[in-house]
Coordinates of C-alpha atoms and ligand atoms in Angstrom, one line a residue:
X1 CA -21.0 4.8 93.6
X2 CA -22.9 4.0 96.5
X3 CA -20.0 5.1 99.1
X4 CA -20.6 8.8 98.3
X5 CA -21.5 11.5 100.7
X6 CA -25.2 12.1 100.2
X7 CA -24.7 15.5 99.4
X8 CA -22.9 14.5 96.3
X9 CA -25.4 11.9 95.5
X10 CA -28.0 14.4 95.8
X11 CA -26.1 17.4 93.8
X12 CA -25.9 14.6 91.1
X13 CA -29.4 13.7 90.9
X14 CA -30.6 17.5 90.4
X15 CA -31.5 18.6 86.8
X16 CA -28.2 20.9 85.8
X17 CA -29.6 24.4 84.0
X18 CA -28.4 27.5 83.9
X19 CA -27.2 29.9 86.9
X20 CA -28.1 33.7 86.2
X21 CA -29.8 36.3 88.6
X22 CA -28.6 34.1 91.4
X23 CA -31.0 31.2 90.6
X24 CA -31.4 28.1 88.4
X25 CA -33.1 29.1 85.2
X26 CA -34.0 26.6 82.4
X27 CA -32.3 27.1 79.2
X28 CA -34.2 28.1 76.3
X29 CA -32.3 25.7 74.5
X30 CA -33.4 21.2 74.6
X31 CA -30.0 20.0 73.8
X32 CA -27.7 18.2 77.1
X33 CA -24.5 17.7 77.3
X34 CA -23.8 14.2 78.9
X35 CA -21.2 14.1 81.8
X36 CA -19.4 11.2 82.3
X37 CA -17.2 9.6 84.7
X38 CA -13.3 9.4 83.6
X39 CA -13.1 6.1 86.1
X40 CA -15.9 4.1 84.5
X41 CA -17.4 5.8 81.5
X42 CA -20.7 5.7 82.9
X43 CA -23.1 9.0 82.8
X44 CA -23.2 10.8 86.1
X45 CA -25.4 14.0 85.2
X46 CA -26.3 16.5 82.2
X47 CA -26.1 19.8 82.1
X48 CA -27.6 22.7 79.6
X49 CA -26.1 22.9 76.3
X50 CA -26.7 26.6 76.2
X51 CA -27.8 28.6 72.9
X52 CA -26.8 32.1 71.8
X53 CA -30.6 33.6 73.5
X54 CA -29.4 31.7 76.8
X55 CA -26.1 33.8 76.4
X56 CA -27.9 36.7 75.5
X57 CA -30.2 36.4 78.7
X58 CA -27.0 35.8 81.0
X59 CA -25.0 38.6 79.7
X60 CA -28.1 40.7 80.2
X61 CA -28.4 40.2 83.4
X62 CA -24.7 40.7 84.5
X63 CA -24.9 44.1 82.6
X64 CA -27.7 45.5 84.5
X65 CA -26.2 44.0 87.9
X66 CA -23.5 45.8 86.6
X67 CA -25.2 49.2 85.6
X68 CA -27.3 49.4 88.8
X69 CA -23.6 49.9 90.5
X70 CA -25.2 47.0 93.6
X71 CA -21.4 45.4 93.4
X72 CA -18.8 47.8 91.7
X73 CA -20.1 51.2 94.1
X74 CA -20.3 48.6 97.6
X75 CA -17.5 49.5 99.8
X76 CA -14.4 47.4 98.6
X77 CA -14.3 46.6 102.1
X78 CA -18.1 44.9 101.8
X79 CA -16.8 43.1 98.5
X80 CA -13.5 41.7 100.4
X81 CA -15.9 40.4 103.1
X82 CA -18.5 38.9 100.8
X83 CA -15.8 37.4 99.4
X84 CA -13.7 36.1 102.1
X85 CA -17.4 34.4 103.3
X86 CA -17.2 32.8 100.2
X87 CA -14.2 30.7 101.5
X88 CA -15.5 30.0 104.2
X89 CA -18.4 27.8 102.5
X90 CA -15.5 26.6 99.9
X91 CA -14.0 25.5 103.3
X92 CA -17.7 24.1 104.7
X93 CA -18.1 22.0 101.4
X94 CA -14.6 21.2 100.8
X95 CA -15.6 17.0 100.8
X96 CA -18.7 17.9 98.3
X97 CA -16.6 20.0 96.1
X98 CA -13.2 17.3 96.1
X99 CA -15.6 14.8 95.3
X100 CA -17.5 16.8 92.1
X101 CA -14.0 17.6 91.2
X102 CA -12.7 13.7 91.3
X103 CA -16.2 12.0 89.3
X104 CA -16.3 14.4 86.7
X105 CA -12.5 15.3 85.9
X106 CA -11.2 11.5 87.1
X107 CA -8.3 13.2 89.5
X108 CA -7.6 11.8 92.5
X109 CA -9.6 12.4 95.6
X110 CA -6.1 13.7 97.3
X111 CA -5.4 16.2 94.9
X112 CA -8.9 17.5 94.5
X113 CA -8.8 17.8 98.0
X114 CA -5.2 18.9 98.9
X115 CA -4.6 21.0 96.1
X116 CA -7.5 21.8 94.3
X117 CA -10.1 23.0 96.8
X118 CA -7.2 23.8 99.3
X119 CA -5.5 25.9 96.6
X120 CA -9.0 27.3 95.6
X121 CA -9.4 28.8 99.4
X122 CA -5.9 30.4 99.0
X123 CA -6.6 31.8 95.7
X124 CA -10.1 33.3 97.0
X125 CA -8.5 35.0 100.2
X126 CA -5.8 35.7 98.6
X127 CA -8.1 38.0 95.8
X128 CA -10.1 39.1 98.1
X129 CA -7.4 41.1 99.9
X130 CA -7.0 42.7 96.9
X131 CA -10.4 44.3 96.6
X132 CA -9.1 46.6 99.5
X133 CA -5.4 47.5 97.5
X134 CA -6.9 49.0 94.6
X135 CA -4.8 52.3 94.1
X136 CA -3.9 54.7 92.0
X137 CA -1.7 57.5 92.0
X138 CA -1.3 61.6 91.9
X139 CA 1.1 63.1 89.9
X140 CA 2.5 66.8 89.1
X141 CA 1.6 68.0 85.5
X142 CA 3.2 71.0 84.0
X143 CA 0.5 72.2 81.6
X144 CA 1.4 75.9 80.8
X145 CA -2.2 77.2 79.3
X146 CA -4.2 79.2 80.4
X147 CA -1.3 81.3 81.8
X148 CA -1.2 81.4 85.6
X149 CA -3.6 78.4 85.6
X150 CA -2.1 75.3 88.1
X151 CA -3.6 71.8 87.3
X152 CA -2.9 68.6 89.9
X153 CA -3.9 65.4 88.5
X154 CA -4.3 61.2 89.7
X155 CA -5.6 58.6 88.4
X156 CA -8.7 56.2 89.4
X157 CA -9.0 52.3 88.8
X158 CA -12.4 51.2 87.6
X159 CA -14.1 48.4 86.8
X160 CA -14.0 47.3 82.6
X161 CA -17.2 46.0 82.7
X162 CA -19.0 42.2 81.8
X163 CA -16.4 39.7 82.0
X164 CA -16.6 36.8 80.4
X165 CA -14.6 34.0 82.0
X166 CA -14.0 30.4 80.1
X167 CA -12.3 27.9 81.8
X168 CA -11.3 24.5 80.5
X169 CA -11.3 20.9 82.6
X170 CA -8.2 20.2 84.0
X171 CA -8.5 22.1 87.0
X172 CA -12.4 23.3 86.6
X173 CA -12.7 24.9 89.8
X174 CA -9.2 26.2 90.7
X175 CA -9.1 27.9 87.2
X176 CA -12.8 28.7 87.5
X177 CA -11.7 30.8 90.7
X178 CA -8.9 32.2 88.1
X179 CA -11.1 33.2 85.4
X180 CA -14.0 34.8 87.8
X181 CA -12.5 36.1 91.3
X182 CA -10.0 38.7 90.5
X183 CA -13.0 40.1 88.0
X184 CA -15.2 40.5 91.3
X185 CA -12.9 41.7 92.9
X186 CA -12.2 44.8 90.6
X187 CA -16.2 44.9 91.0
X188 CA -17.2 43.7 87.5
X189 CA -20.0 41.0 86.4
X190 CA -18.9 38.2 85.5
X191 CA -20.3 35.0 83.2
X192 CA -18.4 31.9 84.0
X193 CA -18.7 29.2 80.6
X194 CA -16.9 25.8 82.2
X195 CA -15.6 23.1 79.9
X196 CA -18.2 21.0 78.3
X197 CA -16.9 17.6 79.8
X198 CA -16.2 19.4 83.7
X199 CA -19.2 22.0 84.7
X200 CA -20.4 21.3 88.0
X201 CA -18.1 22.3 90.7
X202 CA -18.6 26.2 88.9
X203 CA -22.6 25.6 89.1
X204 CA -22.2 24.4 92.7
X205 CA -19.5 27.8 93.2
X206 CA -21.8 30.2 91.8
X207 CA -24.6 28.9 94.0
X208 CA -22.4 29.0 97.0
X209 CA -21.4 32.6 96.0
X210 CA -25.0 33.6 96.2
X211 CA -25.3 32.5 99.8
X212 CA -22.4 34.1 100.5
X213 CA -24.2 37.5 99.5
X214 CA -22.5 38.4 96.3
X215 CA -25.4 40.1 94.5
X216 CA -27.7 38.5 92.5
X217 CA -26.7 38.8 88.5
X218 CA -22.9 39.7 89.6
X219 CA -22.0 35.5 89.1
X220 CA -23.9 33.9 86.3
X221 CA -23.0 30.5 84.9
X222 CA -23.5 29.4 81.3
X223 CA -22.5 25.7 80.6
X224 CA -22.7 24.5 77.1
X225 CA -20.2 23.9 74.0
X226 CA -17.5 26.2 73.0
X227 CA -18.7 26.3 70.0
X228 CA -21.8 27.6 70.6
X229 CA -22.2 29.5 73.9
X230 CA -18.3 30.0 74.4
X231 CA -18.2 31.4 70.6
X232 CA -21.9 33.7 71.1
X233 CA -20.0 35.0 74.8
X234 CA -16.8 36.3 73.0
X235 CA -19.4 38.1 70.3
X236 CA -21.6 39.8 72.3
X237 CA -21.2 43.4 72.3
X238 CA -22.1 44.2 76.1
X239 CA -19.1 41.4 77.1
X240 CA -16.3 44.4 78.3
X241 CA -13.2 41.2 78.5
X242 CA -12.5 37.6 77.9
X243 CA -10.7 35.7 80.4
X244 CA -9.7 32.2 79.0
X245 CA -7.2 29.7 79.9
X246 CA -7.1 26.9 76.9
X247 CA -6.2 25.8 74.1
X248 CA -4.1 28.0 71.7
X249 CA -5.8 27.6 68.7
X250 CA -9.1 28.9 70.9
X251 CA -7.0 31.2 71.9
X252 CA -5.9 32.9 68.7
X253 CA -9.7 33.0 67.7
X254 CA -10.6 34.5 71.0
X255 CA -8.0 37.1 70.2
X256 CA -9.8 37.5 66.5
X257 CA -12.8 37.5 67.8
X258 CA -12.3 40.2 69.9
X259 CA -10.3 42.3 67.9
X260 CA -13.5 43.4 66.1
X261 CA -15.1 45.4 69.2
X262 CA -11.8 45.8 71.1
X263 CA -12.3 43.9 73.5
X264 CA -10.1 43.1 76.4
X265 CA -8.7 39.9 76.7
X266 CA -6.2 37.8 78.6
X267 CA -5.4 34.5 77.8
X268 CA -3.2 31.5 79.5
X269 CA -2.7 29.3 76.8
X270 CA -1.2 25.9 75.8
X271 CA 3.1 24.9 77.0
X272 CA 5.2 22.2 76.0
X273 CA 7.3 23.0 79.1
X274 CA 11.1 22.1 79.2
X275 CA 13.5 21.1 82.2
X276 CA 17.3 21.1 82.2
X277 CA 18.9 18.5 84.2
X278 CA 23.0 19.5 84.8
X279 CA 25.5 17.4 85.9
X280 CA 25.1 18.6 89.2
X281 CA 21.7 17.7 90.2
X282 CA 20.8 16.2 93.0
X283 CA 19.1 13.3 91.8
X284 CA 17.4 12.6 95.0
X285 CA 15.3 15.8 94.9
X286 CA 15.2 16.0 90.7
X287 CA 13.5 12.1 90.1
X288 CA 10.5 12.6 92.4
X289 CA 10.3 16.6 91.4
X290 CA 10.3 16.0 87.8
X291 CA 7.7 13.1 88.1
X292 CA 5.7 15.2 89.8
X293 CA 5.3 17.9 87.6
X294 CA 5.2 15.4 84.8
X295 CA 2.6 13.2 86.3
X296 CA 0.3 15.5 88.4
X297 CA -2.9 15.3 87.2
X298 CA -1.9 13.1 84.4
X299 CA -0.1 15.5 82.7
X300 CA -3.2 17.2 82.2
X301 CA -1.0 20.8 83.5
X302 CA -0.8 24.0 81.7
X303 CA 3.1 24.3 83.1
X304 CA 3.6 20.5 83.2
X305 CA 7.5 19.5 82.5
X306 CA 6.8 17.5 79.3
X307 CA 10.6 17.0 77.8
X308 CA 13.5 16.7 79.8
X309 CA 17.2 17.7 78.5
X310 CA 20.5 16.1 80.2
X311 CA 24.1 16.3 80.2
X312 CA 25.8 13.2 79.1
X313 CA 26.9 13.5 83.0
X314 CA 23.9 12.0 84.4
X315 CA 21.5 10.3 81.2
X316 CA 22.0 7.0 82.4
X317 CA 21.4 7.5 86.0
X318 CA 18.5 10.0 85.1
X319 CA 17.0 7.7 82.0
X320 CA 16.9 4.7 84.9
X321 CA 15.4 6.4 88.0
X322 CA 12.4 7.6 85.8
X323 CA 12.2 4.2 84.2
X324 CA 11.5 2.7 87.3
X325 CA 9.3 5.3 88.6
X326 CA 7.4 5.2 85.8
X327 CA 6.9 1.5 85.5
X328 CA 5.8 1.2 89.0
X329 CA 3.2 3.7 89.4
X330 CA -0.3 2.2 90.1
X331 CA -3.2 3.2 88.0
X332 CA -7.0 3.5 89.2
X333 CA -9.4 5.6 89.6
X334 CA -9.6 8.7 91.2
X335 CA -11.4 7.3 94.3
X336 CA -8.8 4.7 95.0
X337 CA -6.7 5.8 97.8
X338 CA -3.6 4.1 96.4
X339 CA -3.8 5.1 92.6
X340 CA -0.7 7.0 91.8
X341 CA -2.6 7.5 88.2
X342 CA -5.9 8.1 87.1
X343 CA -8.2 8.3 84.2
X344 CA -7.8 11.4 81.6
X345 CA -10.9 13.6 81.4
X346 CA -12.7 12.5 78.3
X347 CA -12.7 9.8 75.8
X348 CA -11.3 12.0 72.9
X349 CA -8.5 13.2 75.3
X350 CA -7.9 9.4 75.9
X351 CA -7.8 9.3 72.1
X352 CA -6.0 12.1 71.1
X353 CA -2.9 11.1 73.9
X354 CA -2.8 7.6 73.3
X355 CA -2.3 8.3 69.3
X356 CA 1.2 10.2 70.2
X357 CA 1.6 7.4 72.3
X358 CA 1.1 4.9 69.6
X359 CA 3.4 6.2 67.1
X360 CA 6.5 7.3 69.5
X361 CA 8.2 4.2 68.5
X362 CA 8.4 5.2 65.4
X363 CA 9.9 8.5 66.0
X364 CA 12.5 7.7 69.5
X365 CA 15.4 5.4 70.5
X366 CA 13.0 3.8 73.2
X367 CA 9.4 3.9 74.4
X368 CA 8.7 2.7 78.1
X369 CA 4.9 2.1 79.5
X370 CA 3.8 2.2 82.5
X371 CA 0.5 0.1 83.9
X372 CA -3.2 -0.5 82.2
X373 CA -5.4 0.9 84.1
X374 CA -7.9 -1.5 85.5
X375 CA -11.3 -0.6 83.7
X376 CA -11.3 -1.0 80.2
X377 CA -14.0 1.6 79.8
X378 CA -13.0 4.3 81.8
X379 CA -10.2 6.9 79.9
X380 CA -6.9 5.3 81.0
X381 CA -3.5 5.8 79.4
X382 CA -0.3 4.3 80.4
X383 CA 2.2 6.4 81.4
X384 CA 5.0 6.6 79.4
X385 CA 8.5 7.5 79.2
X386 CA 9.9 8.3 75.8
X387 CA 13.7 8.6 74.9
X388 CA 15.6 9.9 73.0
X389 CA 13.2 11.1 70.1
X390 CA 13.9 12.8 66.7
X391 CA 14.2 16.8 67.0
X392 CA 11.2 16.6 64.9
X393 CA 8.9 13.7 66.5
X394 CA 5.2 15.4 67.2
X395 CA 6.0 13.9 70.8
X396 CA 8.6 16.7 71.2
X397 CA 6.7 19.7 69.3
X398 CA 3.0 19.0 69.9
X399 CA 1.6 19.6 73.9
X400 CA 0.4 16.0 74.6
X401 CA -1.6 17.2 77.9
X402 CA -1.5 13.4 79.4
X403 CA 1.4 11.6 81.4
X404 CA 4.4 11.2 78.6
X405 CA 7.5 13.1 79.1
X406 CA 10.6 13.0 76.9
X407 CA 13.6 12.8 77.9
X408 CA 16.9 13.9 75.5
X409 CA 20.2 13.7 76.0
X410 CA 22.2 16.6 75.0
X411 CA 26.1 17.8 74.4
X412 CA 26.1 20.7 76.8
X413 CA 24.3 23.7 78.8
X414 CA 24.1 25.3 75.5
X415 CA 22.4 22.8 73.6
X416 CA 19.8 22.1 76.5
X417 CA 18.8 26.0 76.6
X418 CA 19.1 25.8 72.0
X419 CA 16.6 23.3 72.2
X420 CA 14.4 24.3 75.3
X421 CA 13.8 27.4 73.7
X422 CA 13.3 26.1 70.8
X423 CA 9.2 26.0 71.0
X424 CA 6.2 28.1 69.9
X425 CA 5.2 28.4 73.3
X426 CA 7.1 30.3 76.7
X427 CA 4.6 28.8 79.4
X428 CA 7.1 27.5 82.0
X429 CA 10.8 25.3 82.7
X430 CA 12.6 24.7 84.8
X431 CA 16.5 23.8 85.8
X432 CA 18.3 21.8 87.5
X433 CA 21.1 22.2 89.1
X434 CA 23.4 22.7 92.7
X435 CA 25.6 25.0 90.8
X436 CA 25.0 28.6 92.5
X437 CA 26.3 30.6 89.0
X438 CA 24.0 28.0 86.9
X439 CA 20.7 28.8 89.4
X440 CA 21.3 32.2 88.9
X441 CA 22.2 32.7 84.9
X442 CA 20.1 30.2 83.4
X443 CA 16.4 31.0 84.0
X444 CA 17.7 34.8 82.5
X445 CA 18.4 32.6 78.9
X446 CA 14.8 30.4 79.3
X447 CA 12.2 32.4 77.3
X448 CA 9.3 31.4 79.4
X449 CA 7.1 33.2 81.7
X450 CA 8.0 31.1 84.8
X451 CA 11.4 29.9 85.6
X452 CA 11.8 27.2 88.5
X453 CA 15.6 25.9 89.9
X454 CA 15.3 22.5 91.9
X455 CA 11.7 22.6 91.3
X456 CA 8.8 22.9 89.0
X457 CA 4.7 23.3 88.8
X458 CA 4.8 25.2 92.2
X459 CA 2.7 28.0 91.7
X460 CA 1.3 31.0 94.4
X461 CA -1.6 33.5 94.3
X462 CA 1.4 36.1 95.1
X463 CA 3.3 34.4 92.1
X464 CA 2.6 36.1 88.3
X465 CA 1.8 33.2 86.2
X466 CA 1.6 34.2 82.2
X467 CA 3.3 32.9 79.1
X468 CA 5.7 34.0 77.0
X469 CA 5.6 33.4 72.9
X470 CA 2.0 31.7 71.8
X471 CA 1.6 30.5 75.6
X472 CA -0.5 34.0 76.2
X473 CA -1.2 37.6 76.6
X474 CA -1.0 39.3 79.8
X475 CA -0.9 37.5 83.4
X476 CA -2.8 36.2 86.2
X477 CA -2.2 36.2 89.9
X478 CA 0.4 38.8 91.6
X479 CA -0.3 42.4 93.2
X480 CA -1.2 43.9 89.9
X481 CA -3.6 40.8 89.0
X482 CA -7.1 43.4 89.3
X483 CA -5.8 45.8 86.8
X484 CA -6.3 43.7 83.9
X485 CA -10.0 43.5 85.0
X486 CA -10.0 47.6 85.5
X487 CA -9.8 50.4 83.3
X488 CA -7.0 53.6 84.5
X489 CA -8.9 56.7 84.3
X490 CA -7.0 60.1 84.6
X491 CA -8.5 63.3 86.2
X492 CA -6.9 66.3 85.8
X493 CA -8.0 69.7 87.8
X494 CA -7.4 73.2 87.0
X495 CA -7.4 75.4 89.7
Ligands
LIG1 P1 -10.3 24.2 74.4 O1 -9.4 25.4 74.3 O2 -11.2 23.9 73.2 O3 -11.3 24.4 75.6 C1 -11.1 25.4 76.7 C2 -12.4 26.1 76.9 O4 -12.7 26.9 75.7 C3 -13.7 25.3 77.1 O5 -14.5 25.9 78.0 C4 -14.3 25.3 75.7 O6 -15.7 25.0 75.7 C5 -14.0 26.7 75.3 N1 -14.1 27.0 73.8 C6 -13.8 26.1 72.8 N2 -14.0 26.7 71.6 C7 -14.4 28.0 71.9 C8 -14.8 29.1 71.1 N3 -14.7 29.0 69.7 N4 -15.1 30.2 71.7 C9 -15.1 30.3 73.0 N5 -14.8 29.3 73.8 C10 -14.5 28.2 73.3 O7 -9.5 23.0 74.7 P2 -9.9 21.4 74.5 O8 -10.3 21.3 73.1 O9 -10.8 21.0 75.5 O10 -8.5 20.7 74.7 C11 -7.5 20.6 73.6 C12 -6.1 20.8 74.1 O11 -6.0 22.1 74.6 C13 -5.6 20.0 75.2 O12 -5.2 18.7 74.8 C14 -4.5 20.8 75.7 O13 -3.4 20.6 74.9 C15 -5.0 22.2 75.5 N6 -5.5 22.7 76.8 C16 -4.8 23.6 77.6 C17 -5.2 24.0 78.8 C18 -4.4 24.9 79.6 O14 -4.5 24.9 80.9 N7 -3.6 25.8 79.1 C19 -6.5 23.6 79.3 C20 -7.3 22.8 78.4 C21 -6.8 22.3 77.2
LIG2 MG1 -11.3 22.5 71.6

């Protein structure tokens, strides 16, 4: 690793703790969590492994940052500035933070640059304009006691609270921005828990967030298992919300969880995202779209395609093209230039993909692998192409989260959208098609929360982004995005 920038060599070399108060403060607990990188296997930092009286200390401190009023009673205008100064250091450390991203996740350095820091800036400014559109309305009321009396009321947006937001390791900044912006904006305190195998580039955020002037206990940072300090975060009774984007079992016990206090929660759950290829797509434009949102970051995407229906029309044509595409990707590590795919983030990811992979012959008409990739010990997987398998092969029911796609040939239109919908989970899909009445009446039959036609994975701060079925409760990004972080208070005045 000796071709790093020295900034990232020296971020490495610091001992990781906690970030609360605006400062590093040792955890009360001796346990580490080991970070490793995906290319090599090799141990690149640790980090805290938080306990419940670490938790307790963070969570403390974003309540009184948040009772003193120093963030949620600035001027919104003050909060949109601090905030847009934010980006601006994003923008400074943009190299520092792509390379973070790429040794502890294994993504390429192109995509941690060009669309996970780059997309991180556009999500930021994008928030922060929002802390200056917080409205609400007036409205007519027709009370009729006490006779004679006339009442005008409106309603006020304020801030729920603590938020806690927990963020897993396929995109650990992006998401991180996700779970913890549009909650400063709205004005509440926020404690950030990162993924266990990805922390860093949220430590290194919440210290640049400092010197951009957010106030100190307004971004804390807990890193440590979810198990432990994710589980002790969702408990504690001075947490207002839970923001999470994961798994769906996590999920559903996040929901639990917080059932007992009511508790606010959003969550962006698991997909196992369909496309629909008609007999009138242009392959051209459908080969490289779908192998990019199968492939992007290994598969390792929330909305990535993961099966593929088709027409009798074009299966051949269609089964070929991605047969070749997949075959010849290269495979290295996230630093190589050239490597079309890269490491998975973790050893038991690596394990838990390749075991689908290893028993899809078993369950499909044909199995094609990509290339090795070229260190045995970092967390490879080939990429693989999997046809035709049984209605009921784990490949097509279970969300893999690595780079294997299905692809299924199907009578009709009608069978493609039977079977697309035909999932516990509503994330995202996509069709198709140059067929102007297909483009338009389709994506109304797709239950999913995001529908794309000639496209797929492209997503926009002005976009909402939330799932339908088990793929999640309410919805991130849009106009509205604050007001899941904000309680509607009515006042109503006699006079
Ligand atoms: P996970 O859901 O366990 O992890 C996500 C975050 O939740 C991490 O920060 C983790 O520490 C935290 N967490 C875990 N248990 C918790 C608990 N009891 N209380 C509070 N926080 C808790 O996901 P995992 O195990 O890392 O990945 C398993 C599978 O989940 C993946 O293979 C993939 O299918 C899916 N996944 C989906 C993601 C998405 O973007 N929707 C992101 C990550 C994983
Ligand atoms: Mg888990």
């Amino acid at each position: 690793m000796s071709s790093l920038p020295p900034q990232v060599e020296s971020f490495l070399s610091l001992s990781h703790e906690l970030y609360i108060n605006g400062r590093t403060v040792r955890s009360q607990s001796s346990e580490r969590l080991t970070i490793y990188n995906p290319a090599t296997g090799q141990e690149i930092a640790s980090v805290a492994d938080a306990n419940e009286q670490d938790v307790d200390a963070a969570v403390n401190a974003a309540h009184q940052a948040y009772q003193s009023g120093v963030w949620r009673t600035m001027p919104a205008s003050e909060r949109e500035r601090i905030l847009l100064r934010l980006a601006e250091l994003v923008e400074r450390d943009a190299d520092i933070l792509a390379y973070l991203e790429t040794l502890e996740q294994g993504k390429s350095i192109h995509i941690a640059k060009g669309l996970e820091v780059a997309g991180t800036l556009s999500w930021i400014r994008y928030v922060a304009g929002l802390a200056t559109k917080i409205t609400g309305s007036t409205f007519d009321v027709s009370i009729p006691m006490p006779a004679g009396a006339r009442y005008t009321a409106y309603t006020l947006h304020e801030p729920v609270g603590v938020v806690a937001g927990i963020i897993p390791w396929n995109f650990p900044l992006l998401i991180g921005v996700w779970k913890v912006l549009p909650a400063l904006a709205a004005g509440c305190c926020v404690i950030a828990k990162p993924a266990e195998t990805t922390p860093l580039t949220i430590l290194y955020l919440a210290a640049l967030a400092t010197e951009a002037g957010v106030p100190d206990g307004v971004f804390n940072v807990v890193t440590g298992r979810g198990s432990v300090a994710g589980n002790s975060l969702v408990n504690h009774p001075l947490v207002a919300k839970v923001s999470f984007t994961g798994s769906t079992p996590v999920g559903k016990h996040i929901a639990r969880s917080c059932s007992d206090t009511l508790k606010r929660f959003s969550l962006e759950l698991g997909g196992k995202n369909p496309a629909i290829v008609l007999p009138d797509a242009d392959l051209e434009q459908t080969v490289p779209g779908l192998m990019l949102a199968s492939f992007l970051n290994q598969g390792q995407v929330c909305a990535a395609c993961s099966r593929i229906y088709v027409t009798p029309e074009l299966f051949k044509p269609l089964s070929s093209a991605l047969a070749d595409a997949v075959t010849s990707m290269t495979v290295g590590a996230g630093l190589d230039p050239t490597a079309q795919i890269n490491p998975l983030v973790s050893l038991s990811q690596q394990q838990k993909v390749s075991a689908y992979i290893d028993k899809a012959p078993l369950e499909a008409e044909h199995v094609i692998k990509g290339k090795h990739g070229p260190n045995p010990a970092g967390y490879y997987v080939q990429p693989t192409l999997i046809i035709n398998p049984a209605p009921t092969a784990a490949c097509i029911t279970d969300e893999i989260f690595g780079p294997v796609l299905t692809l299924t040939q199907v009578a009709d239109t009608d069978e493609a959208i039977r079977l697309a919908n035909n999932s516990p989970y509503g994330l995202a899909a996509s069709v198709w098609t140059q067929n102007l009445q297909a483009a338009m009446s389709l994506p109304r039959l797709i239950e999913a929360g995001t529908v794309w036609v000639n496209s797929h994975v492209m997503i926009d701060p002005a976009m909402p982004f939330g799932g339908y079925k088990q793929s999640g409760v309410g919805h991130d990004f849009g106009a509205d995005w604050l007001k899941s972080f904000m309680h509607q208070k009515s006042i109503c005045i006699r006079y």
